[in-house]
N, CA, C and O atoms as a DFTB+ gen file, in Angstrom:
672 C
 N C O
     1  1    -106.104    -129.897     -25.517
     2  2    -105.151    -129.701     -26.574
     3  2    -104.503    -128.319     -26.460
     4  3    -103.289    -128.174     -26.608
     5  1    -105.332    -127.311     -26.195
     6  2    -104.787    -125.957     -26.109
     7  2    -103.819    -125.829     -24.940
     8  3    -102.782    -125.173     -25.035
     9  1    -104.189    -126.481     -23.825
    10  2    -103.302    -126.417     -22.656
    11  2    -102.006    -127.167     -22.928
    12  3    -100.931    -126.740     -22.507
    13  1    -102.112    -128.276     -23.628
    14  2    -100.905    -129.043     -23.976
    15  2     -99.988    -128.177     -24.827
    16  3     -98.781    -128.122     -24.591
    17  1    -100.570    -127.492     -25.828
    18  2     -99.768    -126.624     -26.682
    19  2     -99.162    -125.466     -25.882
    20  3     -98.027    -125.058     -26.127
    21  1     -99.926    -124.951     -24.935
    22  2     -99.464    -123.802     -24.157
    23  2     -98.335    -124.175     -23.193
    24  3     -97.350    -123.445     -23.072
    25  1     -98.485    -125.331     -22.499
    26  2     -97.517    -125.685     -21.464
    27  2     -96.388    -126.601     -21.961
    28  3     -95.308    -126.612     -21.370
    29  1     -96.613    -127.350     -23.010
    30  2     -95.596    -128.252     -23.576
    31  2     -95.550    -128.078     -25.094
    32  3     -95.891    -129.008     -25.825
    33  1     -95.141    -126.920     -25.575
    34  2     -95.211    -126.673     -27.030
    35  2     -94.305    -127.596     -27.846
    36  3     -94.670    -127.983     -28.956
    37  1     -93.145    -127.951     -27.325
    38  2     -92.241    -128.787     -28.126
    39  2     -92.816    -130.188     -28.327
    40  3     -92.778    -130.710     -29.441
    41  1     -93.347    -130.803     -27.275
    42  2     -93.923    -132.147     -27.440
    43  2     -95.194    -132.097     -28.275
    44  3     -95.462    -133.009     -29.057
    45  1     -95.989    -131.018     -28.110
    46  2     -97.207    -130.879     -28.901
    47  2     -96.888    -130.817     -30.389
    48  3     -97.499    -131.531     -31.185
    49  1     -95.942    -129.976     -30.768
    50  2     -95.622    -129.817     -32.184
    51  2     -94.897    -131.033     -32.734
    52  3     -95.049    -131.362     -33.910
    53  1     -94.115    -131.700     -31.908
    54  2     -93.460    -132.929     -32.350
    55  2     -94.502    -133.995     -32.693
    56  3     -94.412    -134.647     -33.734
    57  1     -95.479    -134.167     -31.822
    58  2     -96.549    -135.143     -32.094
    59  2     -97.393    -134.740     -33.295
    60  3     -97.779    -135.587     -34.100
    61  1     -97.678    -133.449     -33.416
    62  2     -98.480    -132.963     -34.534
    63  2     -97.776    -133.205     -35.864
    64  3     -98.390    -133.677     -36.822
    65  1     -96.504    -132.886     -35.918
    66  2     -95.743    -133.092     -37.158
    67  2     -95.610    -134.580     -37.467
    68  3     -95.713    -134.992     -38.622
    69  1     -95.379    -135.390     -36.421
    70  2     -95.302    -136.838     -36.626
    71  2     -96.594    -137.400     -37.178
    72  3     -96.581    -138.244     -38.074
    73  1     -97.709    -136.934     -36.644
    74  2     -99.012    -137.370     -37.136
    75  2     -99.221    -136.927     -38.581
    76  3     -99.766    -137.681     -39.387
    77  1     -98.795    -135.714     -38.912
    78  2     -98.925    -135.220     -40.270
    79  2     -98.145    -136.087     -41.250
    80  3     -98.652    -136.434     -42.317
    81  1     -96.882    -136.445     -40.880
    82  2     -96.076    -137.296     -41.757
    83  2     -96.700    -138.678     -41.921
    84  3     -96.659    -139.254     -43.008
    85  1     -97.272    -139.205     -40.856
    86  2     -97.916    -140.516     -40.931
    87  2     -99.090    -140.478     -41.897
    88  3     -99.246    -141.371     -42.729
    89  1     -99.908    -139.451     -41.786
    90  2    -101.065    -139.322     -42.678
    91  2    -100.605    -139.141     -44.123
    92  3    -101.185    -139.736     -45.031
    93  1     -99.572    -138.332     -44.349
    94  2     -99.053    -138.126     -45.706
    95  2     -98.505    -139.418     -46.294
    96  3     -98.710    -139.696     -47.475
    97  1     -97.806    -140.214     -45.478
    98  2     -97.236    -141.449     -46.013
    99  2     -98.335    -142.417     -46.415
   100  3     -98.185    -143.142     -47.399
   101  1     -99.447    -142.444     -45.668
   102  2    -100.560    -143.297     -46.059
   103  2    -101.233    -142.776     -47.319
   104  3    -101.609    -143.559     -48.192
   105  1    -101.386    -141.470     -47.418
   106  2    -102.088    -140.928     -48.583
   107  2    -101.267    -141.069     -49.862
   108  3    -101.841    -141.174     -50.946
   109  1     -99.942    -141.074     -49.762
   110  2     -99.109    -141.252     -50.946
   111  2     -98.779    -142.707     -51.202
   112  3     -98.057    -143.018     -52.149
   113  1     -99.293    -143.603     -50.378
   114  2     -99.090    -145.025     -50.602
   115  2     -97.719    -145.515     -50.225
   116  3     -97.249    -146.498     -50.797
   117  1     -97.055    -144.873     -49.288
   118  2     -95.710    -145.298     -48.889
   119  2     -95.734    -146.650     -48.212
   120  3     -94.721    -147.349     -48.185
   121  1     -96.874    -147.026     -47.667
   122  2     -96.943    -148.298     -46.974
   123  2     -97.636    -149.372     -47.800
   124  3     -97.960    -150.437     -47.276
   125  1     -97.864    -149.115     -49.052
   126  2     -98.524    -150.120     -49.883
   127  2     -97.543    -151.229     -50.224
   128  3     -96.344    -150.975     -50.337
   129  1     -98.029    -152.457     -50.389
   130  2     -97.130    -153.578     -50.622
   131  2     -96.566    -153.661     -52.030
   132  3     -95.769    -154.559     -52.303
   133  1     -96.941    -152.772     -52.932
   134  2     -96.435    -152.820     -54.297
   135  2     -95.058    -152.175     -54.327
   136  3     -94.886    -151.045     -53.870
   137  1     -94.082    -152.890     -54.864
   138  2     -92.731    -152.351     -54.945
   139  2     -91.932    -153.146     -55.952
   140  3     -92.475    -153.951     -56.708
   141  1     -90.629    -152.906     -55.950
   142  2     -89.760    -153.666     -56.838
   143  2     -89.386    -155.010     -56.231
   144  3     -88.616    -155.762     -56.829
   145  1     -89.917    -155.325     -55.051
   146  2     -89.689    -156.617     -54.434
   147  2     -90.979    -157.423     -54.545
   148  3     -91.701    -157.544     -53.556
   149  1     -91.288    -157.972     -55.705
   150  2     -92.558    -158.677     -55.821
   151  2     -92.560    -159.921     -54.944
   152  3     -91.616    -160.710     -54.948
   153  1     -93.612    -160.068     -54.216
   154  2     -93.746    -161.227     -53.342
   155  2     -93.979    -162.456     -54.209
   156  3     -94.668    -162.385     -55.226
   157  1     -93.408    -163.572     -53.808
   158  2     -93.520    -164.790     -54.595
   159  2     -94.982    -165.197     -54.736
   160  3     -95.389    -165.687     -55.789
   161  1     -95.777    -164.999     -53.680
   162  2     -97.174    -165.401     -53.749
   163  2     -97.923    -164.562     -54.780
   164  3     -98.811    -165.079     -55.458
   165  1     -97.583    -163.272     -54.914
   166  2     -98.232    -162.443     -55.920
   167  2     -97.914    -162.964     -57.315
   168  3     -98.785    -162.990     -58.185
   169  1     -96.681    -163.373     -57.528
   170  2     -96.276    -163.884     -58.835
   171  2     -97.014    -165.165     -59.170
   172  3     -97.431    -165.359     -60.312
   173  1     -97.183    -166.045     -58.188
   174  2     -97.872    -167.307     -58.417
   175  2     -99.331    -167.058     -58.756
   176  3     -99.867    -167.682     -59.672
   177  1     -99.981    -166.157     -58.033
   178  2    -101.385    -165.862     -58.296
   179  2    -101.552    -165.291     -59.696
   180  3    -102.480    -165.672     -60.410
   181  1    -100.673    -164.389     -60.100
   182  2    -100.747    -163.813     -61.440
   183  2    -100.554    -164.901     -62.485
   184  3    -101.269    -164.934     -63.487
   185  1     -99.590    -165.794     -62.260
   186  2     -99.342    -166.867     -63.219
   187  2    -100.544    -167.799     -63.304
   188  3    -100.915    -168.233     -64.395
   189  1    -101.153    -168.110     -62.164
   190  2    -102.303    -169.003     -62.181
   191  2    -103.484    -168.375     -62.907
   192  3    -104.201    -169.055     -63.641
   193  1    -103.683    -167.093     -62.705
   194  2    -104.793    -166.419     -63.388
   195  2    -104.560    -166.371     -64.884
   196  3    -105.492    -166.535     -65.670
   197  1    -103.321    -166.146     -65.276
   198  2    -103.005    -166.077     -66.696
   199  2    -103.104    -167.454     -67.345
   200  3    -103.368    -167.562     -68.542
   201  1    -102.894    -168.502     -66.557
   202  2    -102.986    -169.852     -67.073
   203  2    -101.725    -170.318     -67.766
   204  3    -101.657    -171.465     -68.207
   205  1    -100.727    -169.461     -67.875
   206  2     -99.526    -169.823     -68.624
   207  2     -98.700    -170.873     -67.900
   208  3     -98.341    -171.886     -68.501
   209  1     -98.391    -170.661     -66.631
   210  2     -97.532    -171.623     -65.946
   211  2     -98.296    -172.884     -65.571
   212  3     -97.709    -173.963     -65.501
   213  1     -99.607    -172.760     -65.328
   214  2    -100.358    -173.947     -64.948
   215  2    -100.414    -174.947     -66.095
   216  3    -100.457    -176.156     -65.866
   217  1    -100.414    -174.448     -67.323
   218  2    -100.409    -175.348     -68.468
   219  2     -99.042    -176.016     -68.628
   220  3     -98.962    -177.196     -68.969
   221  1     -97.973    -175.265     -68.385
   222  2     -96.630    -175.789     -68.611
   223  2     -96.235    -176.846     -67.604
   224  3     -95.616    -177.844     -67.975
   225  1     -96.581    -176.651     -66.319
   226  2     -96.167    -177.610     -65.304
   227  2     -97.287    -178.575     -64.936
   228  3     -97.123    -179.379     -64.018
   229  1     -98.395    -178.517     -65.614
   230  2     -99.493    -179.427     -65.338
   231  2    -100.195    -179.095     -64.033
   232  3    -100.711    -179.994     -63.369
   233  1    -100.226    -177.836     -63.654
   234  2    -100.830    -177.438     -62.402
   235  2    -102.303    -177.140     -62.623
   236  3    -102.688    -176.460     -63.574
   237  1    -103.103    -177.660     -61.729
   238  2    -104.544    -177.446     -61.783
   239  2    -104.876    -176.247     -60.909
   240  3    -104.671    -176.296     -59.696
   241  1    -105.387    -175.170     -61.500
   242  2    -105.663    -173.950     -60.733
   243  2    -106.780    -174.161     -59.716
   244  3    -106.766    -173.535     -58.656
   245  1    -107.762    -175.041     -60.018
   246  2    -108.816    -175.337     -59.044
   247  2    -108.235    -176.047     -57.825
   248  3    -108.586    -175.724     -56.689
   249  1    -107.352    -177.009     -58.059
   250  2    -106.692    -177.701     -56.958
   251  2    -105.886    -176.704     -56.122
   252  3    -105.885    -176.771     -54.892
   253  1    -105.207    -175.788     -56.796
   254  2    -104.402    -174.801     -56.078
   255  2    -105.285    -173.936     -55.174
   256  3    -104.918    -173.671     -54.029
   257  1    -106.423    -173.502     -55.666
   258  2    -107.338    -172.695     -54.842
   259  2    -107.852    -173.486     -53.652
   260  3    -107.953    -172.948     -52.549
   261  1    -108.183    -174.778     -53.860
   262  2    -108.638    -175.616     -52.741
   263  2    -107.528    -175.801     -51.714
   264  3    -107.778    -175.754     -50.510
   265  1    -106.303    -176.011     -52.189
   266  2    -105.176    -176.148     -51.271
   267  2    -104.984    -174.883     -50.448
   268  3    -104.741    -174.950     -49.243
   269  1    -105.093    -173.733     -51.099
   270  2    -104.931    -172.462     -50.382
   271  2    -105.949    -172.322     -49.259
   272  3    -105.625    -171.829     -48.179
   273  1    -107.161    -172.748     -49.510
   274  2    -108.225    -172.577     -48.513
   275  2    -108.166    -173.610     -47.401
   276  3    -108.396    -173.270     -46.240
   277  1    -107.864    -174.867     -47.724
   278  2    -108.102    -175.942     -46.756
   279  2    -106.889    -176.756     -46.350
   280  3    -106.981    -177.565     -45.426
   281  1    -105.763    -176.570     -47.007
   282  2    -104.645    -177.454     -46.717
   283  2    -104.014    -177.105     -45.379
   284  3    -103.776    -175.931     -45.097
   285  1    -103.737    -178.118     -44.542
   286  2    -103.138    -177.834     -43.225
   287  2    -101.694    -177.365     -43.358
   288  3    -101.014    -177.658     -44.341
   289  1    -101.262    -176.657     -42.383
   290  2     -99.906    -176.137     -42.357
   291  2     -99.384    -176.281     -40.931
   292  3    -100.176    -176.333     -39.989
   293  1     -98.084    -176.344     -40.760
   294  2     -97.577    -176.468     -39.393
   295  2     -97.227    -175.099     -38.845
   296  3     -96.813    -174.196     -39.572
   297  1     -97.406    -174.976     -37.542
   298  2     -97.306    -173.672     -36.882
   299  2     -95.916    -173.055     -36.999
   300  3     -95.796    -171.836     -37.121
   301  1     -94.858    -173.876     -36.963
   302  2     -93.501    -173.345     -37.031
   303  2     -93.247    -172.619     -38.358
   304  3     -92.639    -171.549     -38.376
   305  1     -93.710    -173.202     -39.461
   306  2     -93.497    -172.575     -40.757
   307  2     -94.288    -171.274     -40.871
   308  3     -93.796    -170.284     -41.412
   309  1     -95.512    -171.287     -40.360
   310  2     -96.328    -170.073     -40.413
   311  2     -95.714    -168.978     -39.540
   312  3     -95.715    -167.809     -39.926
   313  1     -95.191    -169.344     -38.370
   314  2     -94.555    -168.363     -37.486
   315  2     -93.309    -167.779     -38.148
   316  3     -93.042    -166.582     -38.036
   317  1     -92.549    -168.631     -38.839
   318  2     -91.357    -168.153     -39.536
   319  2     -91.736    -167.169     -40.642
   320  3     -91.083    -166.140     -40.815
   321  1     -92.784    -167.487     -41.383
   322  2     -93.214    -166.591     -42.460
   323  2     -93.730    -165.263     -41.896
   324  3     -93.475    -164.210     -42.479
   325  1     -94.443    -165.298     -40.783
   326  2     -94.924    -164.058     -40.174
   327  2     -93.760    -163.187     -39.715
   328  3     -93.787    -161.967     -39.874
   329  1     -92.730    -163.826     -39.140
   330  2     -91.546    -163.088     -38.702
   331  2     -90.857    -162.441     -39.905
   332  3     -90.443    -161.284     -39.835
   333  1     -90.735    -163.176     -40.992
   334  2     -90.114    -162.645     -42.205
   335  2     -90.967    -161.535     -42.815
   336  3     -90.431    -160.576     -43.368
   337  1     -92.281    -161.660     -42.718
   338  2     -93.175    -160.652     -43.297
   339  2     -92.994    -159.297     -42.609
   340  3     -93.066    -158.257     -43.263
   341  1     -92.763    -159.305     -41.307
   342  2     -92.542    -158.040     -40.588
   343  2     -91.290    -157.338     -41.116
   344  3     -91.307    -156.132     -41.362
   345  1     -90.215    -158.090     -41.288
   346  2     -88.979    -157.503     -41.818
   347  2     -89.162    -157.077     -43.269
   348  3     -88.617    -156.057     -43.692
   349  1     -89.916    -157.844     -44.022
   350  2     -90.160    -157.531     -45.432
   351  2     -90.935    -156.220     -45.570
   352  3     -90.635    -155.403     -46.440
   353  1     -91.926    -156.027     -44.712
   354  2     -92.686    -154.773     -44.740
   355  2     -91.782    -153.596     -44.411
   356  3     -91.901    -152.526     -45.010
   357  1     -90.883    -153.794     -43.465
   358  2     -89.921    -152.751     -43.122
   359  2     -89.043    -152.414     -44.328
   360  3     -88.761    -151.244     -44.590
   361  1     -88.616    -153.442     -45.055
   362  2     -87.798    -153.220     -46.253
   363  2     -88.587    -152.489     -47.333
   364  3     -88.040    -151.642     -48.038
   365  1     -89.872    -152.814     -47.463
   366  2     -90.711    -152.128     -48.454
   367  2     -90.859    -150.647     -48.116
   368  3     -90.823    -149.795     -49.004
   369  1     -91.023    -150.350     -46.850
   370  2     -91.143    -148.954     -46.426
   371  2     -89.839    -148.210     -46.713
   372  3     -89.852    -147.077     -47.195
   373  1     -88.714    -148.860     -46.410
   374  2     -87.414    -148.243     -46.703
   375  2     -87.247    -148.015     -48.194
   376  3     -86.757    -146.968     -48.618
   377  1     -87.652    -148.990     -48.984
   378  2     -87.540    -148.882     -50.441
   379  2     -88.331    -147.680     -50.951
   380  3     -87.838    -146.917     -51.782
   381  1     -89.555    -147.511     -50.457
   382  2     -90.376    -146.362     -50.860
   383  2     -89.701    -145.053     -50.463
   384  3     -89.696    -144.090     -51.230
   385  1     -89.132    -145.025     -49.257
   386  2     -88.479    -143.814     -48.783
   387  2     -87.240    -143.506     -49.616
   388  3     -86.971    -142.344     -49.921
   389  1     -86.490    -144.532     -49.984
   390  2     -85.304    -144.357     -50.824
   391  2     -85.705    -143.767     -52.177
   392  3     -85.051    -142.853     -52.680
   393  1     -86.767    -144.286     -52.753
   394  2     -87.257    -143.777     -54.034
   395  2     -87.730    -142.338     -53.882
   396  3     -87.445    -141.487     -54.725
   397  1     -88.457    -142.075     -52.795
   398  2     -88.972    -140.728     -52.563
   399  2     -87.840    -139.714     -52.411
   400  3     -87.937    -138.590     -52.904
   401  1     -86.769    -140.111     -51.730
   402  2     -85.639    -139.209     -51.522
   403  2     -84.669    -139.189     -52.696
   404  3     -83.667    -138.474     -52.676
   405  1     -84.978    -139.984     -53.723
   406  2     -84.163    -140.085     -54.936
   407  2     -82.724    -140.497     -54.615
   408  3     -81.760    -139.983     -55.181
   409  1     -82.627    -141.442     -53.685
   410  2     -81.319    -141.977     -53.319
   411  2     -81.020    -143.182     -54.199
   412  3     -81.921    -143.742     -54.825
   413  1     -79.774    -143.570     -54.243
   414  2     -79.378    -144.769     -54.969
   415  2     -79.676    -145.955     -54.063
   416  3     -79.216    -146.024     -52.923
   417  1     -80.455    -146.886     -54.599
   418  2     -80.834    -148.065     -53.818
   419  2     -79.633    -148.989     -53.700
   420  3     -79.110    -149.474     -54.703
   421  1     -79.205    -149.228     -52.485
   422  2     -78.028    -150.041     -52.217
   423  2     -78.370    -151.013     -51.100
   424  3     -79.087    -150.660     -50.164
   425  1     -77.864    -152.225     -51.194
   426  2     -78.169    -153.222     -50.169
   427  2     -77.625    -152.832     -48.802
   428  3     -78.088    -153.351     -47.786
   429  1     -76.650    -151.925     -48.756
   430  2     -76.104    -151.502     -47.461
   431  2     -77.100    -150.647     -46.672
   432  3     -76.899    -150.420     -45.479
   433  1     -78.161    -150.173     -47.314
   434  2     -79.172    -149.374     -46.633
   435  2     -80.163    -150.230     -45.849
   436  3     -80.923    -149.713     -45.030
   437  1     -80.156    -151.519     -46.096
   438  2     -81.082    -152.432     -45.442
   439  2     -80.366    -153.214     -44.350
   440  3     -79.167    -153.479     -44.441
   441  1     -81.116    -153.576     -43.319
   442  2     -80.540    -154.407     -42.266
   443  2     -80.374    -155.837     -42.785
   444  3     -80.926    -156.205     -43.822
   445  1     -79.617    -156.619     -42.054
   446  2     -79.386    -158.013     -42.450
   447  2     -80.699    -158.798     -42.462
   448  3     -80.922    -159.639     -43.333
   449  1     -81.562    -158.515     -41.487
   450  2     -82.858    -159.197     -41.428
   451  2     -83.741    -158.815     -42.613
   452  3     -84.449    -159.660     -43.162
   453  1     -83.700    -157.548     -43.006
   454  2     -84.500    -157.106     -44.141
   455  2     -84.026    -157.754     -45.435
   456  3     -84.839    -158.173     -46.259
   457  1     -82.710    -157.837     -45.615
   458  2     -82.174    -158.500     -46.814
   459  2     -82.546    -159.979     -46.825
   460  3     -82.868    -160.537     -47.874
   461  1     -82.501    -160.608     -45.653
   462  2     -82.871    -162.014     -45.553
   463  2     -84.349    -162.208     -45.903
   464  3     -84.703    -163.167     -46.589
   465  1     -85.199    -161.310     -45.439
   466  2     -86.629    -161.439     -45.738
   467  2     -86.917    -161.193     -47.224
   468  3     -87.809    -161.819     -47.798
   469  1     -86.167    -160.289     -47.839
   470  2     -86.325    -160.058     -49.283
   471  2     -85.967    -161.333     -50.038
   472  3     -86.691    -161.748     -50.943
   473  1     -84.849    -161.954     -49.667
   474  2     -84.456    -163.211     -50.295
   475  2     -85.486    -164.302     -50.052
   476  3     -85.749    -165.118     -50.935
   477  1     -86.066    -164.322     -48.868
   478  2     -87.077    -165.324     -48.527
   479  2     -88.287    -165.213     -49.452
   480  3     -88.732    -166.214     -50.015
   481  1     -88.816    -164.012     -49.611
   482  2     -90.017    -163.852     -50.432
   483  2     -89.733    -163.887     -51.934
   484  3     -90.636    -164.163     -52.724
   485  1     -88.504    -163.613     -52.331
   486  2     -88.150    -163.705     -53.746
   487  2     -87.640    -165.095     -54.118
   488  3     -87.498    -165.409     -55.300
   489  1     -87.366    -165.926     -53.116
   490  2     -86.845    -167.264     -53.380
   491  2     -85.417    -167.237     -53.896
   492  3     -85.056    -168.020     -54.774
   493  1     -84.606    -166.340     -53.354
   494  2     -83.217    -166.204     -53.796
   495  2     -82.268    -166.516     -52.651
   496  3     -82.693    -166.772     -51.524
   497  1     -80.988    -166.491     -52.955
   498  2     -79.969    -166.749     -51.940
   499  2     -80.072    -168.175     -51.415
   500  3     -80.277    -169.115     -52.183
   501  1     -79.930    -168.328     -50.117
   502  2     -79.987    -169.664     -49.522
   503  2     -81.378    -170.272     -49.617
   504  3     -81.524    -171.491     -49.530
   505  1     -82.405    -169.442     -49.795
   506  2     -83.773    -169.954     -49.881
   507  2     -84.073    -170.613     -51.225
   508  3     -85.048    -171.354     -51.344
   509  1     -83.256    -170.355     -52.224
   510  2     -83.511    -170.919     -53.553
   511  2     -83.553    -172.439     -53.511
   512  3     -84.430    -173.051     -54.120
   513  1     -82.611    -173.056     -52.793
   514  2     -82.605    -174.531     -52.765
   515  2     -83.722    -175.092     -51.894
   516  3     -84.240    -176.172     -52.178
   517  1     -84.105    -174.369     -50.826
   518  2     -85.178    -174.862     -49.960
   519  2     -86.545    -174.718     -50.606
   520  3     -87.424    -175.554     -50.393
   521  1     -86.735    -173.660     -51.397
   522  2     -88.032    -173.418     -52.011
   523  2     -88.156    -174.060     -53.395
   524  3     -89.189    -173.938     -54.053
   525  1     -87.115    -174.731     -53.820
   526  2     -87.152    -175.428     -55.106
   527  2     -88.243    -176.499     -55.060
   528  3     -88.358    -177.209     -54.061
   529  1     -89.041    -176.630     -56.115
   530  2     -90.120    -177.621     -56.111
   531  2     -89.657    -179.061     -55.897
   532  3     -90.441    -179.894     -55.440
   533  1     -88.398    -179.370     -56.218
   534  2     -87.919    -180.728     -56.018
   535  2     -87.521    -181.005     -54.572
   536  3     -87.361    -182.166     -54.196
   537  1     -87.356    -179.962     -53.749
   538  2     -87.007    -180.138     -52.337
   539  2     -88.263    -180.489     -51.541
   540  3     -89.375    -180.105     -51.903
   541  1     -88.062    -181.223     -50.454
   542  2     -89.184    -181.588     -49.593
   543  2     -89.717    -180.335     -48.895
   544  3     -88.969    -179.379     -48.686
   545  1     -90.997    -180.331     -48.534
   546  2     -91.534    -179.180     -47.803
   547  2     -90.732    -178.943     -46.524
   548  3     -90.371    -179.891     -45.826
   549  1     -90.458    -177.679     -46.223
   550  2     -89.646    -177.364     -45.051
   551  2     -90.051    -176.012     -44.493
   552  3     -90.898    -175.320     -45.058
   553  1     -89.436    -175.644     -43.376
   554  2     -89.785    -174.400     -42.685
   555  2     -89.450    -173.168     -43.513
   556  3     -90.039    -172.110     -43.294
   557  1     -88.524    -173.275     -44.455
   558  2     -88.104    -172.123     -45.252
   559  2     -88.974    -171.893     -46.484
   560  3     -88.685    -171.001     -47.281
   561  1     -90.017    -172.670     -46.650
   562  2     -90.965    -172.459     -47.747
   563  2     -91.868    -171.277     -47.427
   564  3     -92.298    -171.099     -46.288
   565  1     -92.151    -170.469     -48.448
   566  2     -93.232    -169.490     -48.296
   567  2     -94.523    -170.283     -48.443
   568  3     -94.499    -171.444     -48.850
   569  1     -95.618    -169.677     -48.122
   570  2     -96.905    -170.384     -48.254
   571  2     -97.105    -170.843     -49.695
   572  3     -97.584    -171.953     -49.929
   573  1     -96.744    -170.004     -50.659
   574  2     -96.962    -170.363     -52.054
   575  2     -96.002    -171.445     -52.536
   576  3     -96.409    -172.340     -53.276
   577  1     -94.727    -171.377     -52.127
   578  2     -93.810    -172.443     -52.558
   579  2     -94.211    -173.765     -51.910
   580  3     -94.050    -174.829     -52.508
   581  1     -94.732    -173.696     -50.694
   582  2     -95.226    -174.890     -50.017
   583  2     -96.411    -175.478     -50.777
   584  3     -96.474    -176.686     -51.004
   585  1     -97.347    -174.617     -51.168
   586  2     -98.521    -175.099     -51.892
   587  2     -98.155    -175.635     -53.276
   588  3     -98.766    -176.591     -53.753
   589  1     -97.167    -175.026     -53.916
   590  2     -96.727    -175.541     -55.215
   591  2     -96.160    -176.949     -55.079
   592  3     -96.362    -177.800     -55.946
   593  1     -95.454    -177.180     -53.987
   594  2     -94.917    -178.528     -53.751
   595  2     -96.037    -179.536     -53.509
   596  3     -95.879    -180.721     -53.802
   597  1     -97.159    -179.074     -52.978
   598  2     -98.268    -179.974     -52.663
   599  2     -99.050    -180.410     -53.902
   600  3     -99.961    -181.231     -53.799
   601  1     -98.707    -179.871     -55.061
   602  2     -99.330    -180.332     -56.300
   603  2     -98.817    -181.724     -56.666
   604  3     -99.487    -182.461     -57.389
   605  1     -97.654    -182.080     -56.179
   606  2     -97.110    -183.420     -56.396
   607  2     -97.787    -184.366     -55.403
   608  3     -97.651    -184.197     -54.191
   609  1     -98.507    -185.350     -55.909
   610  2     -99.289    -186.255     -55.067
   611  2     -98.416    -186.979     -54.045
   612  3     -98.798    -187.094     -52.880
   613  1     -97.248    -187.469     -54.468
   614  2     -96.378    -188.197     -53.536
   615  2     -95.884    -187.291     -52.412
   616  3     -95.895    -187.690     -51.248
   617  1     -95.457    -186.095     -52.743
   618  2     -94.984    -185.151     -51.724
   619  2     -96.119    -184.792     -50.773
   620  3     -95.906    -184.666     -49.567
   621  1     -97.327    -184.628     -51.316
   622  2     -98.475    -184.282     -50.480
   623  2     -98.795    -185.400     -49.497
   624  3     -99.055    -185.137     -48.323
   625  1     -98.778    -186.648     -49.967
   626  2     -99.058    -187.787     -49.082
   627  2     -97.996    -187.935     -47.997
   628  3     -98.328    -188.197     -46.841
   629  1     -96.720    -187.770     -48.354
   630  2     -95.646    -187.839     -47.356
   631  2     -95.819    -186.752     -46.304
   632  3     -95.668    -187.000     -45.107
   633  1     -96.136    -185.550     -46.763
   634  2     -96.312    -184.453     -45.818
   635  2     -97.495    -184.723     -44.895
   636  3     -97.390    -184.512     -43.687
   637  1     -98.618    -185.185     -45.442
   638  2     -99.794    -185.432     -44.611
   639  2     -99.531    -186.513     -43.566
   640  3    -100.018    -186.422     -42.440
   641  1     -98.762    -187.534     -43.938
   642  2     -98.414    -188.571     -42.960
   643  2     -97.576    -187.986     -41.825
   644  3     -97.855    -188.241     -40.653
   645  1     -96.562    -187.209     -42.163
   646  2     -95.720    -186.615     -41.126
   647  2     -96.505    -185.574     -40.325
   648  3     -96.269    -185.419     -39.127
   649  1     -97.422    -184.866     -40.960
   650  2     -98.247    -183.869     -40.271
   651  2     -99.142    -184.555     -39.238
   652  3     -99.302    -184.062     -38.121
   653  1     -99.720    -185.689     -39.619
   654  2    -100.593    -186.422     -38.693
   655  2     -99.792    -186.947     -37.502
   656  3    -100.262    -186.913     -36.365
   657  1     -98.555    -187.441     -37.777
   658  2     -97.722    -187.937     -36.677
   659  2     -97.380    -186.829     -35.697
   660  3     -97.367    -187.060     -34.488
   661  1     -97.101    -185.628     -36.197
   662  2     -96.747    -184.488     -35.325
   663  2     -97.934    -184.056     -34.477
   664  3     -97.765    -183.661     -33.323
   665  1     -99.129    -184.128     -35.039
   666  2    -100.319    -183.648     -34.337
   667  2    -100.935    -184.687     -33.419
   668  3    -101.797    -184.351     -32.608
   669  1    -100.519    -185.931     -33.526
   670  2    -101.076    -186.986     -32.647
   671  2    -100.225    -187.217     -31.445
   672  3    -100.550    -188.064     -30.612
């Protein structure tokens, strides 16, 4: 380390400062998932725990927990959600930085992919019609909107039949 500092001081201090900022961002929670972009799955879990929405739509919270643990899913939808999650995390980090710098939050500060991922997890924009409970399960469903659709027995049976055909 001492030799690195002695012979390459600019790269040494650049790495040191970068490491310091990384540690500070973790300690201040800049990378925590809590933000003004609540994930749809967080909202569903809160609603299920409160019992308010499960009573209104006739949703069984025990069934929902079993579905979360054991219900099959297709790889394409999971891959799409993982891809969106990466962009969403990037948007959350930007949001924290914008707040920290006391800047005005504007959609022009986010990339097109980040805005798309925000809409995906909030169920807004073009995703609103795909994630609607009356729509058939599709690749644009988040895990939670997909599971909410599976509370309907007919939709669940149709999906399981098509899932079995794809896997056979």
